[in-house]
CSV table of C-alpha atoms in Angstrom, one decimal:
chain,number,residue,atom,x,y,z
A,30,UNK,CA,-0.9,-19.6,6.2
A,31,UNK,CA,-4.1,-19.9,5.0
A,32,UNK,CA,-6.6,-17.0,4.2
A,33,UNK,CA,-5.7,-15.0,7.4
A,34,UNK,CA,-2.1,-13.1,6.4
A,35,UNK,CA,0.3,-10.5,7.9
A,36,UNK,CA,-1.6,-7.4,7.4
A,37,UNK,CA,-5.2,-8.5,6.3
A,38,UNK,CA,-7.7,-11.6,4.9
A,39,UNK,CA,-7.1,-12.2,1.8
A,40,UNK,CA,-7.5,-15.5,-0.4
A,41,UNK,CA,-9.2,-16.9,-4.1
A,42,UNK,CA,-13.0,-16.6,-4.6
A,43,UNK,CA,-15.3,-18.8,-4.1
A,44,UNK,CA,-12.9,-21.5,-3.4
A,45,UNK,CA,-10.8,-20.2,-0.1
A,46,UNK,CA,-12.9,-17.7,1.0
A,47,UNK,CA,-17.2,-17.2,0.3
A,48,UNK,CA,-20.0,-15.6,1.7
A,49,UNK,CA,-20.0,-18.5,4.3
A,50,UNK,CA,-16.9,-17.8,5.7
A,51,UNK,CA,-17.4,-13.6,5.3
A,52,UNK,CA,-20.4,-14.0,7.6
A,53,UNK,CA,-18.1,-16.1,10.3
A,54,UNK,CA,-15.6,-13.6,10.1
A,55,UNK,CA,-18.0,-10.5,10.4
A,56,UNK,CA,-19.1,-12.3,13.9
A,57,UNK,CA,-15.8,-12.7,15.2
A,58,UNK,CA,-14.6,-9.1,14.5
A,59,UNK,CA,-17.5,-8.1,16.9
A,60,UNK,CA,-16.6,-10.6,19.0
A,61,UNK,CA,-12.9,-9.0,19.0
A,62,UNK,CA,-13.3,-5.4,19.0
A,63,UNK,CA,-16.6,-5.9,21.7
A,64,UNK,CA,-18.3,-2.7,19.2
A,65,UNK,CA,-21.5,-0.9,18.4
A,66,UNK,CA,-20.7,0.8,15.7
A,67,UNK,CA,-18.7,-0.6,12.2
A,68,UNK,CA,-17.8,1.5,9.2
A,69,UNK,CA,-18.1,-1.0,6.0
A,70,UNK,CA,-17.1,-0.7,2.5
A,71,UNK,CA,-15.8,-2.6,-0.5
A,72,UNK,CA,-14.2,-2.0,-4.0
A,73,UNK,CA,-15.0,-2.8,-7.1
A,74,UNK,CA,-14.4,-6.8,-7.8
A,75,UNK,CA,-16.7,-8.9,-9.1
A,76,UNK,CA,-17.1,-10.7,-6.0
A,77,UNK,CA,-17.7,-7.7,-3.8
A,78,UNK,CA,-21.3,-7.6,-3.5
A,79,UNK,CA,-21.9,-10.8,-2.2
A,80,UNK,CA,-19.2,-10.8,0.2
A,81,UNK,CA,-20.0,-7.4,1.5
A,82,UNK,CA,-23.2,-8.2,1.9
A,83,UNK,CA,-22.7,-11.7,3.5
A,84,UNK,CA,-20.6,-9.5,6.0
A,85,UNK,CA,-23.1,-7.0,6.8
A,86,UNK,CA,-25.6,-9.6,8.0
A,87,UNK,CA,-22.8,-11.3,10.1
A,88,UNK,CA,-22.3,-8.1,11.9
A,89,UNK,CA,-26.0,-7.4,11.5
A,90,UNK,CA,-26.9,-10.9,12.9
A,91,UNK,CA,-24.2,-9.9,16.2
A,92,UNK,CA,-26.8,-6.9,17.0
A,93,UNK,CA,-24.4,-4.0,15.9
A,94,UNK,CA,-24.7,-0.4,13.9
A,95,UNK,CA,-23.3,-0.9,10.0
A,96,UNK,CA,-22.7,2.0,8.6
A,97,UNK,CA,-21.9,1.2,4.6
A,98,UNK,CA,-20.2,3.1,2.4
A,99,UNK,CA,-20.9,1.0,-0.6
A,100,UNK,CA,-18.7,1.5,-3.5
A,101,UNK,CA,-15.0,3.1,-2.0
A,102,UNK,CA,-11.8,3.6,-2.6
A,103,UNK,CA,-9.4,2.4,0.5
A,104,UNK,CA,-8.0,6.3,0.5
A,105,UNK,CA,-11.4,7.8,1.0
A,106,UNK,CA,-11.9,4.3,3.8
A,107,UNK,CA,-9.0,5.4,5.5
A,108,UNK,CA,-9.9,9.2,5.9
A,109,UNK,CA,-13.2,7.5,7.0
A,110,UNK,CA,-12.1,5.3,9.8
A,111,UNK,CA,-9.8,7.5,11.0
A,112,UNK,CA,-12.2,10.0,12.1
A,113,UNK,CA,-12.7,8.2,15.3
A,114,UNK,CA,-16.4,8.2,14.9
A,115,UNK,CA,-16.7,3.7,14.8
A,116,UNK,CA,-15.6,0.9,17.0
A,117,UNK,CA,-13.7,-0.8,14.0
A,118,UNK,CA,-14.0,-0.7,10.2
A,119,UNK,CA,-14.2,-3.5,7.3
A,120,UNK,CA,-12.8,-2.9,4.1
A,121,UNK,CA,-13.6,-5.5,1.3
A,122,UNK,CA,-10.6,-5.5,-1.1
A,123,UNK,CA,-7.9,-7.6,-2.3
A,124,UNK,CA,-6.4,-4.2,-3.5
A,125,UNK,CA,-4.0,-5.3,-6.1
A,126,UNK,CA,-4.0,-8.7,-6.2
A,127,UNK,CA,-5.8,-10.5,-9.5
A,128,UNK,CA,-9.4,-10.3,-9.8
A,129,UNK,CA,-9.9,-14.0,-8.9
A,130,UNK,CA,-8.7,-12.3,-5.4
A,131,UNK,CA,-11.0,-10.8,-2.6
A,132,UNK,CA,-10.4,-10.3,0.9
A,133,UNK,CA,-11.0,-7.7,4.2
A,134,UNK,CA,-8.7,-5.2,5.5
A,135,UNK,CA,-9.6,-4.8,9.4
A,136,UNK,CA,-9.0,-1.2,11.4
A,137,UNK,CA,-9.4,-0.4,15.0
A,138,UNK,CA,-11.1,3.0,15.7
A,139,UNK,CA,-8.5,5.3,14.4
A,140,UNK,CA,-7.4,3.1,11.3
A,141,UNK,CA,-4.6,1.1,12.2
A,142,UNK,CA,-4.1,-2.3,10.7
A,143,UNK,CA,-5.5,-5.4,12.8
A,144,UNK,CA,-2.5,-8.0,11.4
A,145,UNK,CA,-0.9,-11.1,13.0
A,146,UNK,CA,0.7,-9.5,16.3
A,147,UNK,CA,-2.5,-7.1,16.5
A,148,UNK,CA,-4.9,-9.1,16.9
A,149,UNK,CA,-6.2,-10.2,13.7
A,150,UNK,CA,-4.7,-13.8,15.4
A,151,UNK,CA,-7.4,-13.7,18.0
A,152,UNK,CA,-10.1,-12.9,15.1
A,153,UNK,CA,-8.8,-16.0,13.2
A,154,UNK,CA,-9.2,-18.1,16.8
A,155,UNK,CA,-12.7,-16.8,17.5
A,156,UNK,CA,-13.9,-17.5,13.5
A,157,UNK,CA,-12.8,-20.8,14.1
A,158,UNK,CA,-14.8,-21.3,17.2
A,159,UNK,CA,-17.9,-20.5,15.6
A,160,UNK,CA,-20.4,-22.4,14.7
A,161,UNK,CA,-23.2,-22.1,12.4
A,162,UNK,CA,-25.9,-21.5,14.9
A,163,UNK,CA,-28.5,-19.1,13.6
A,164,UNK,CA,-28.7,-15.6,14.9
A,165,UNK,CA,-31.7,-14.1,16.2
A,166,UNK,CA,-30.5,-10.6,17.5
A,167,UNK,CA,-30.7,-8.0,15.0
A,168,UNK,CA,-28.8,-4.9,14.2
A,169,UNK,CA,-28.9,-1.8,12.0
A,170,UNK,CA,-28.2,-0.8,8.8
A,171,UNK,CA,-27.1,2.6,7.4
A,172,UNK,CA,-26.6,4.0,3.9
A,173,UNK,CA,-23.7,5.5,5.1
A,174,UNK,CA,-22.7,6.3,1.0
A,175,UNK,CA,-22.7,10.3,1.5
A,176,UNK,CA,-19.9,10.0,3.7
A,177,UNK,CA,-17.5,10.0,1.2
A,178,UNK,CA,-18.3,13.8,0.3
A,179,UNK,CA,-16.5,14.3,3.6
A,180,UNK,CA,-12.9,13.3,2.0
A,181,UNK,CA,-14.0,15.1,-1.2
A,182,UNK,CA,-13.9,18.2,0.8
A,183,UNK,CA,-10.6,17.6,2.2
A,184,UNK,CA,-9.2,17.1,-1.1
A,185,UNK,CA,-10.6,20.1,-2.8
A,186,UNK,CA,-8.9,21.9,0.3
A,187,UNK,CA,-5.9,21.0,-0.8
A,188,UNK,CA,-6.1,21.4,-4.7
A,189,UNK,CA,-4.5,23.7,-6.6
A,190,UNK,CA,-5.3,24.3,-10.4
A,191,UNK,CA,-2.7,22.9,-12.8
A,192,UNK,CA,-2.8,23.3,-16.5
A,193,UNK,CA,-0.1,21.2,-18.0
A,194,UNK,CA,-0.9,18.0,-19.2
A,195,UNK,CA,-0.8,15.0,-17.0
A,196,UNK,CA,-2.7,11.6,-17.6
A,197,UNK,CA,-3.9,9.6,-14.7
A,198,UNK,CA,-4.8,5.7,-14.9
A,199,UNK,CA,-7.5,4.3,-12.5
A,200,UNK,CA,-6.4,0.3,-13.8
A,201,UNK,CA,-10.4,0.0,-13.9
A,202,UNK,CA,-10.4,-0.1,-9.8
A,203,UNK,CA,-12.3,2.1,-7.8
A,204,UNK,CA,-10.1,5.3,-7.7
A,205,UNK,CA,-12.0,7.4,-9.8
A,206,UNK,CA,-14.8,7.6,-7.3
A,207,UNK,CA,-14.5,10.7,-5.4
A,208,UNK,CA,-11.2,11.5,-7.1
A,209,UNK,CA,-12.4,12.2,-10.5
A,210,UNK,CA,-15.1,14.7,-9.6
A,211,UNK,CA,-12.3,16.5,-7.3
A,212,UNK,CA,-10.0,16.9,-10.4
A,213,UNK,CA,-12.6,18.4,-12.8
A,214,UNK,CA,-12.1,21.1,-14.1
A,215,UNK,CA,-9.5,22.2,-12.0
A,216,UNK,CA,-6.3,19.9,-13.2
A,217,UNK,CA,-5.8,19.1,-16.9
A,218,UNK,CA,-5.9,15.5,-16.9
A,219,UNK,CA,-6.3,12.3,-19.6
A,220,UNK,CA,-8.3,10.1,-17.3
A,221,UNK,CA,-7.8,6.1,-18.8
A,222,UNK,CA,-9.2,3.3,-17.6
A,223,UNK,CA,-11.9,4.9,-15.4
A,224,UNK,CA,-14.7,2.5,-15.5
A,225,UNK,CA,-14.8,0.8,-12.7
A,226,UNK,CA,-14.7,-3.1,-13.7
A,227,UNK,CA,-14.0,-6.4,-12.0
A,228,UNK,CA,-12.6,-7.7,-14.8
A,229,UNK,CA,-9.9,-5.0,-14.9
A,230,UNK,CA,-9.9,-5.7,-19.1
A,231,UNK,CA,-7.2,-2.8,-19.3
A,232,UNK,CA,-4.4,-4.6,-17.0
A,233,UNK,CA,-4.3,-6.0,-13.8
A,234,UNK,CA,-5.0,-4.2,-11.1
A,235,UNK,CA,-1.1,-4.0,-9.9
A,236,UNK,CA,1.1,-0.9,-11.4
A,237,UNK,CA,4.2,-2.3,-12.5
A,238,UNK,CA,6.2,-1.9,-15.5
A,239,UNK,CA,4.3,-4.6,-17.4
A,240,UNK,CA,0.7,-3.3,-16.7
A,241,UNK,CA,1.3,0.6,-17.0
A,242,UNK,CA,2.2,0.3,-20.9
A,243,UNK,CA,-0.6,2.4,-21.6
A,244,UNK,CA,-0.2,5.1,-19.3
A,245,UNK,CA,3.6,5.1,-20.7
A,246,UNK,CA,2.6,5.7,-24.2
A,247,UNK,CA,-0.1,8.2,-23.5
A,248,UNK,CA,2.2,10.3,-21.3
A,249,UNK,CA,4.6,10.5,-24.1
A,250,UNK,CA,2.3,11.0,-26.8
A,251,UNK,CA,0.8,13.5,-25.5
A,252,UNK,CA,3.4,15.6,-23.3
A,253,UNK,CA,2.1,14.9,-20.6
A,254,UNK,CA,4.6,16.3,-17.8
A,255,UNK,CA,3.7,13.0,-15.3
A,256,UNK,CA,1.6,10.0,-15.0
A,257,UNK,CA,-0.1,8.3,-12.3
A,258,UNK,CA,-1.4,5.1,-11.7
A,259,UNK,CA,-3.6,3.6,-8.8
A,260,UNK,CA,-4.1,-0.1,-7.7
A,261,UNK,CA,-7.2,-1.9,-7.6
A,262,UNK,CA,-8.4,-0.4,-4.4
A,263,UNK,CA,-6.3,3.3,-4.8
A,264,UNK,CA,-4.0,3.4,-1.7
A,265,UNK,CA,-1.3,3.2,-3.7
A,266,UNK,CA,-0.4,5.4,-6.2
A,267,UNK,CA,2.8,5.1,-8.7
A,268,UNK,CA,4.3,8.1,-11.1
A,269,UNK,CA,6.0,7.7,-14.4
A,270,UNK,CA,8.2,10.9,-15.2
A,271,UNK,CA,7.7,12.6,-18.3
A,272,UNK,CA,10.0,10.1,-20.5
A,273,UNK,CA,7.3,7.3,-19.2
A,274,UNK,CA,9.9,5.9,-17.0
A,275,UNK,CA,8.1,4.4,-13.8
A,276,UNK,CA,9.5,6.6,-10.0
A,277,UNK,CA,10.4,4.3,-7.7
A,278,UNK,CA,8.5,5.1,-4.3
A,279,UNK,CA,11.9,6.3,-2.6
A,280,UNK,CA,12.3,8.9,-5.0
A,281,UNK,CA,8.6,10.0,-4.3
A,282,UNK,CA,9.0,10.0,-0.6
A,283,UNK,CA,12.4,12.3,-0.8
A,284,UNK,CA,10.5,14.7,-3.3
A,285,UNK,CA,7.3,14.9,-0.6
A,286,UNK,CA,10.0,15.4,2.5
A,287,UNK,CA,11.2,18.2,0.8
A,288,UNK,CA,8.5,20.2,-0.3
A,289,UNK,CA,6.9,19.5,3.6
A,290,UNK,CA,10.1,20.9,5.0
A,291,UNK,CA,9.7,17.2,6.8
A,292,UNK,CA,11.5,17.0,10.7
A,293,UNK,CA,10.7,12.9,10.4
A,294,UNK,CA,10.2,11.1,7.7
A,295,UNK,CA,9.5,7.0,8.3
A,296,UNK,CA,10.2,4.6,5.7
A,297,UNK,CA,10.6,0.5,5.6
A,298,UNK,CA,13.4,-1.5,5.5
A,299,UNK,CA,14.2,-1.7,1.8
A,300,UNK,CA,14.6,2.1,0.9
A,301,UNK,CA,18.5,2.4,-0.8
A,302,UNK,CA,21.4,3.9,1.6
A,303,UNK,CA,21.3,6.8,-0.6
A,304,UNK,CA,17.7,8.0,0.8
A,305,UNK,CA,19.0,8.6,4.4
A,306,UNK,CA,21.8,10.5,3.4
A,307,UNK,CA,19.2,12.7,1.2
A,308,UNK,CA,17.0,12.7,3.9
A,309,UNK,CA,20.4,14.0,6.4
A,310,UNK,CA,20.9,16.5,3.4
A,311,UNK,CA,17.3,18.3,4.3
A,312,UNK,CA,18.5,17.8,8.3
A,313,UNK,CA,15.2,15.3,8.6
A,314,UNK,CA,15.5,12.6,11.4
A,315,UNK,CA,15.0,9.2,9.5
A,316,UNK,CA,13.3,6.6,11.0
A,317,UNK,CA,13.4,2.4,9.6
A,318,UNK,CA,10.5,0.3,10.0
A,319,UNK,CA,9.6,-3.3,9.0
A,320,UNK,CA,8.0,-3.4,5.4
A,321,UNK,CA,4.6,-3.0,5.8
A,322,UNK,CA,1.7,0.0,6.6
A,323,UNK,CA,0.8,-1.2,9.9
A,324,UNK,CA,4.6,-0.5,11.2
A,325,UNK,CA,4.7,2.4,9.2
A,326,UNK,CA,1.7,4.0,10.9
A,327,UNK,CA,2.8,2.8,14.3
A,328,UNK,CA,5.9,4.5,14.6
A,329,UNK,CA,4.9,7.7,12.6
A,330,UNK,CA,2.1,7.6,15.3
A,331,UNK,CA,4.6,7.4,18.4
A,332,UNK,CA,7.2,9.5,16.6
A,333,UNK,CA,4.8,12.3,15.4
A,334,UNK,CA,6.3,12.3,12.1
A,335,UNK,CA,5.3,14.3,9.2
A,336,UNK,CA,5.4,11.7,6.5
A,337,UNK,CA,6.5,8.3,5.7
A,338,UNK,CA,6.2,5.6,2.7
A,339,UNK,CA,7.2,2.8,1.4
A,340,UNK,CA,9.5,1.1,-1.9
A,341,UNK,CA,5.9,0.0,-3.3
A,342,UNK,CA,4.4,3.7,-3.2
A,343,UNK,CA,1.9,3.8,-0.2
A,344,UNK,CA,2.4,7.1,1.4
A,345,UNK,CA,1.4,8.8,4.6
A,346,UNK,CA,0.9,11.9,6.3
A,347,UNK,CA,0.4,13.5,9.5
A,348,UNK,CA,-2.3,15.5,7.8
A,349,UNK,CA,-4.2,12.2,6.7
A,350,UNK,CA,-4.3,11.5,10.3
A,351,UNK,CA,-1.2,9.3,9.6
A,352,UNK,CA,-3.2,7.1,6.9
A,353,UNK,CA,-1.9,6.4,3.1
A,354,UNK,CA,-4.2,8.7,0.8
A,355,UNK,CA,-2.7,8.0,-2.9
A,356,UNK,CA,-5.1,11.0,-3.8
A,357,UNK,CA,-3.6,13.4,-1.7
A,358,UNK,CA,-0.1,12.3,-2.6
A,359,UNK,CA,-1.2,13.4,-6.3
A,360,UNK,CA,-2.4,17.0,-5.3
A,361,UNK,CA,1.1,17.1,-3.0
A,362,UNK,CA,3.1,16.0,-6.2
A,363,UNK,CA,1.4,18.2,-8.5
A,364,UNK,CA,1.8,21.2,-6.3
A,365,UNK,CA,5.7,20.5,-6.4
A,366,UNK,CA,6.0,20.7,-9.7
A,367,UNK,CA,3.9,23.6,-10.0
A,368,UNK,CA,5.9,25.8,-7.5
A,369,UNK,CA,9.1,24.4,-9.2
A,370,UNK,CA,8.3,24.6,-12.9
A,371,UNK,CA,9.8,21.5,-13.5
A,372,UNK,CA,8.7,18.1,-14.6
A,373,UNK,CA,9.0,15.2,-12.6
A,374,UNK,CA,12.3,14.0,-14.2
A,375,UNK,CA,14.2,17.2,-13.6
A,376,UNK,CA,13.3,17.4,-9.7
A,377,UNK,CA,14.7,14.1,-9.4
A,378,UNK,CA,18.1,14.7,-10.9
A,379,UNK,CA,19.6,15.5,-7.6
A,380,UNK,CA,18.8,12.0,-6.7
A,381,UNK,CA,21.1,9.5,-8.7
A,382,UNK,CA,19.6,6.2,-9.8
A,383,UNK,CA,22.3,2.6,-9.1
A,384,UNK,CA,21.2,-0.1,-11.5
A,385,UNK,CA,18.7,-2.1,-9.4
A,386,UNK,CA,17.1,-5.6,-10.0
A,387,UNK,CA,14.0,-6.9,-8.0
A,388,UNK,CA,13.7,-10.3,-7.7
A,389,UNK,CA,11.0,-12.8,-6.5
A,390,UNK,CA,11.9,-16.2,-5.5
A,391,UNK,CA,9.0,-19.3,-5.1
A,392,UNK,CA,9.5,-20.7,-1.9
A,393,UNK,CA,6.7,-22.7,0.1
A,394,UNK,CA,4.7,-20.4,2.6
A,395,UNK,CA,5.3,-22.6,5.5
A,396,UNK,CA,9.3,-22.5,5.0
A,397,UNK,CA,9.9,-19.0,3.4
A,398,UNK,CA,10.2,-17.5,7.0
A,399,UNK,CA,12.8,-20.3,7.8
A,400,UNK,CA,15.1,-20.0,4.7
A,401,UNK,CA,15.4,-16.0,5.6
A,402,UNK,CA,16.2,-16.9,9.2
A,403,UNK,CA,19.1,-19.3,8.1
A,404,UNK,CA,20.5,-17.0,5.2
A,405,UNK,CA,21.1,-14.8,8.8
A,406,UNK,CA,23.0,-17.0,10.3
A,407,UNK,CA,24.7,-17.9,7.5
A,408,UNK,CA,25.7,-14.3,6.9
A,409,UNK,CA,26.0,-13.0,9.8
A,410,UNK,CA,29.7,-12.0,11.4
A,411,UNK,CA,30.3,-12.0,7.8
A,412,UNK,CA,28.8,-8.8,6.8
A,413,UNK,CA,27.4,-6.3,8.4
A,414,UNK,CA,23.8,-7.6,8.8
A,415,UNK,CA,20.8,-5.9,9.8
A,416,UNK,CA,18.0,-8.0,10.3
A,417,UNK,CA,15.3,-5.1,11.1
A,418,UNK,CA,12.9,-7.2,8.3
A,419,UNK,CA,14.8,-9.8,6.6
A,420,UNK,CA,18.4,-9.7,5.6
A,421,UNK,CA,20.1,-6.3,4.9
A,422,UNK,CA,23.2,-6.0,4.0
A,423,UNK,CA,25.4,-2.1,2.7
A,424,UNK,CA,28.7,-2.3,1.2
A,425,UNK,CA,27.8,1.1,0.4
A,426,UNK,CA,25.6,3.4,-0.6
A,427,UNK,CA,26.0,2.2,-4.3
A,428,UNK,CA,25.8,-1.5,-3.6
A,429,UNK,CA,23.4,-3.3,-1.1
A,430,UNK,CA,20.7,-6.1,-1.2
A,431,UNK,CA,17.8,-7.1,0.9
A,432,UNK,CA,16.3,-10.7,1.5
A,433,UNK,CA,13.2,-10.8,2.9
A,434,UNK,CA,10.1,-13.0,3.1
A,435,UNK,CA,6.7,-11.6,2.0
A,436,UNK,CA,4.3,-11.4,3.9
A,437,UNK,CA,1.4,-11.4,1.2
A,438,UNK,CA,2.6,-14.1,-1.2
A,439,UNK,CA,4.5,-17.7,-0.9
A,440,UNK,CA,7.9,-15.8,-2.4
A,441,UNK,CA,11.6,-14.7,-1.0
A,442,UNK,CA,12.1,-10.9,-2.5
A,443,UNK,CA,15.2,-9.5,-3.4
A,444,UNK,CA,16.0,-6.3,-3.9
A,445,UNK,CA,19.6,-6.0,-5.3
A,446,UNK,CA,21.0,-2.1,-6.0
A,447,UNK,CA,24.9,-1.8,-7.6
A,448,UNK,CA,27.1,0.6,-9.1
A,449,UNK,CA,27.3,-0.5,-12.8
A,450,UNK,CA,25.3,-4.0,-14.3
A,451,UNK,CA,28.6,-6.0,-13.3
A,452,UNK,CA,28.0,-5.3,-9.8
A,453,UNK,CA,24.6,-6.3,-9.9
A,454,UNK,CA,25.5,-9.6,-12.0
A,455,UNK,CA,27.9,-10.2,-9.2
A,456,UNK,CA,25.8,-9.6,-5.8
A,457,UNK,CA,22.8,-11.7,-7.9
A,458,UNK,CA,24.9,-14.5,-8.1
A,459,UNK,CA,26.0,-14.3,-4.5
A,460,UNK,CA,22.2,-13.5,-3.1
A,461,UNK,CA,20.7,-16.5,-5.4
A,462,UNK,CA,23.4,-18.8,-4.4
A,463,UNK,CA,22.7,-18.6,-0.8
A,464,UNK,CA,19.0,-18.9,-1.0
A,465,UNK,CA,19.4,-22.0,-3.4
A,466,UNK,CA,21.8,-23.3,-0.7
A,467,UNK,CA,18.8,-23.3,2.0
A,468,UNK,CA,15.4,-24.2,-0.2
């Protein structure tokens, strides 16, 4: 696949992508989106200067306006480019892939994701074509760095004060800028893990179980009545409940649809069963998308919903101009549990959790799309099959599984959800068999 993926560049620095290659790319996006005016930022990797830089002379070198936000979260970068004040924006992140990692997430003038199938295929065609002919026509730059206040303001629009304990864990990304000057004073929060380092020496910049030890133990230690953790770039933000036990983004999504009284609610392809019928429960329209934001955004745009998210805890709202803004999903969370004087654990009881096992399978990028498309055939007439973004198949609302090729990494997830551990052992043995059967 190459550096160019599904939603965004991405790729191992300095040996598949490099200032060389940043400058080429910088070109092409002006070349694509035919612009005057680009919104540029980056987080806080160790490789992010240079790159940044290298593509701000690209674009500067193509004759256009760069407006630079410097240091930036993706949350406050989305707020940003969806303001419709730039041609496109330029987002220099490998969010929460390992620090070895960089990469660019590309936006059109309201903020939706240039992927394969929007058009970051043409930017890839373009970069290819050009050469290394020096440029003589020269733009202009902007400190564009006070922007950000702009998404401050929103926030502190829409915080409330909150006294109990909660401990929030920045995984040494970029989230506490802006963020952590909203919450001052104002929310009674441990703050871990704030320094903003390309190293990440805390964890890796990816919240799963394995990396959010930390925050576990401080939430419990301390009383703490939630936790939060943000991914290397903050667009993504994941809760552990009171007990330290780690939300799964479904659970999240059904707690924010209730609280926003939600008519339509969006979510991708491997939400459980259960969450429709929750959804039904609160007489909000569901809507199923492909896994990924720029689907998600898409149809919330056409549909006018009021929310939508995803398994891996990106959410979005209508009043984010449709955008994921993990900050805002904090204040909305936090605001729930203040009007309901309960922790985090005990609104969620009226959602049961099935045992559930996630699973990722090494597969060769060049095949992985392949072996999905013949486990559908192979299945299909079978069970009942749906085939939005993978290979879905419900027995029930207690027992389902989902294959499905990632679009980010050279792996086959799985995402297996049973009754009781025996029915999990069972439908693993069946959903691994079947994949062995085509790799």
């Amino acid at each position: 696949m190459g550096i160019f993926k599904q939603y965004d560049i991405r790729g191992v620095y300095p040996t598949e992508i490099n200032e060389k290659i940043f400058y080429k790319i910088a070109r092409a996006c002006v070349k694509y989106f035919d612009g005057r005016k680009v919104l540029v930022g980056g987080d806080g990797r160790l490789s992010t200067p240079s790159l940044k830089k290298a593509l701000i002379e690209g674009l500067l070198d193509e004759g256009i306006e760069v407006h630079d936000l410097d240091l930036v979260s993706t949350s406050t970068f989305n707020f940003l480019i969806s303001s419709k004040k730039f041609d496109f924006g330029l987002q220099v992140t490998a969010s929460h892939n390992p620090k070895e990692f960089n990469g660019i997430k590309v936006y059109d003038d309201v903020g939706n994701t240039i992927g394969i199938g929007y058009g970051l295929e043409k930017i890839e065609e373009t970069f290819k074509k050009i050469g290394d002919e020096l440029k003589t026509k020269k733009g202009t730059y902007i400190d564009a760095s006070e922007l950000k206040t702009e998404h401050r303001k929103f926030l502190e629009k829409n915080i409330e004060t909150f006294d109990k304990k909660v401990c929030i864990d920045y995984s040494n990304g970029c989230g506490s800028i802006v963020f952590s000057d909203v919450i001052s004073g104002k929310i009674s929060a441990i703050e871990i893990n704030k320094e903003v380092d390309g190293h990440f020496p805390s964890h890796p910049p990816e919240p799963n179980e394995e990396n959010l030890k930390e925050l576990t133990k401080v939430v419990k230690e301390y009383g703490c009545v939630l936790g939060a953790a943000f991914d290397g770039d903050a667009d993504r933000i994941v809760f552990v409940d009171e007990n330290g036990k780690i939300v799964r983004g479904d659970k999240i999504l059904y707690l924010l649809s209730k609280f926003l009284r939600a008519k339509k609610v969006v979510h991708e392809v491997s939400f459980p069963p259960l969450f429709k019928e929750k959804m039904h429960e609160i007489e909000a329209e569901v809507i199923e998308t492909k896994v990924g934001r720029v689907y998600i955004i898409n149809e919330m745009r056409n549909s006018n919903a009021d929310v939508g998210g995803e398994i891996s805890s990106h959410f979005y709202f209508k009043e984010t101009n449709f955008m994921e803004d993990a900050f805002y999903t904090f204040l909305l969370v936090l605001k729930i549990l203040k009007r309901e004087k309960k922790s985090l654990g005990e609104l969620l009881k009226d959602y049961p959790e099935f045992p559930h096992k996630t699973i990722k399978v090494n597969v060769p990028d060049e095949k992985k799309y392949q072996i999905v498309e013949n486990i559908r055939k192979e299945l299909e007439g079978k069970f009942n099959v749906i085939s939005l973004d993978g290979v879905k198949v419900v027995f029930n609302e207690k027992d389902w599984f989902l294959i499905r090729a990632s679009n980010t990494e050279p792996v086959i997830r799985v995402y297996i959800e049973g009754k009781n551990q025996e029915k999990i052992k069972e439908l693993e043995r069946f959903v691994m068999g079947i994949i062995n059967k085509f790799i």
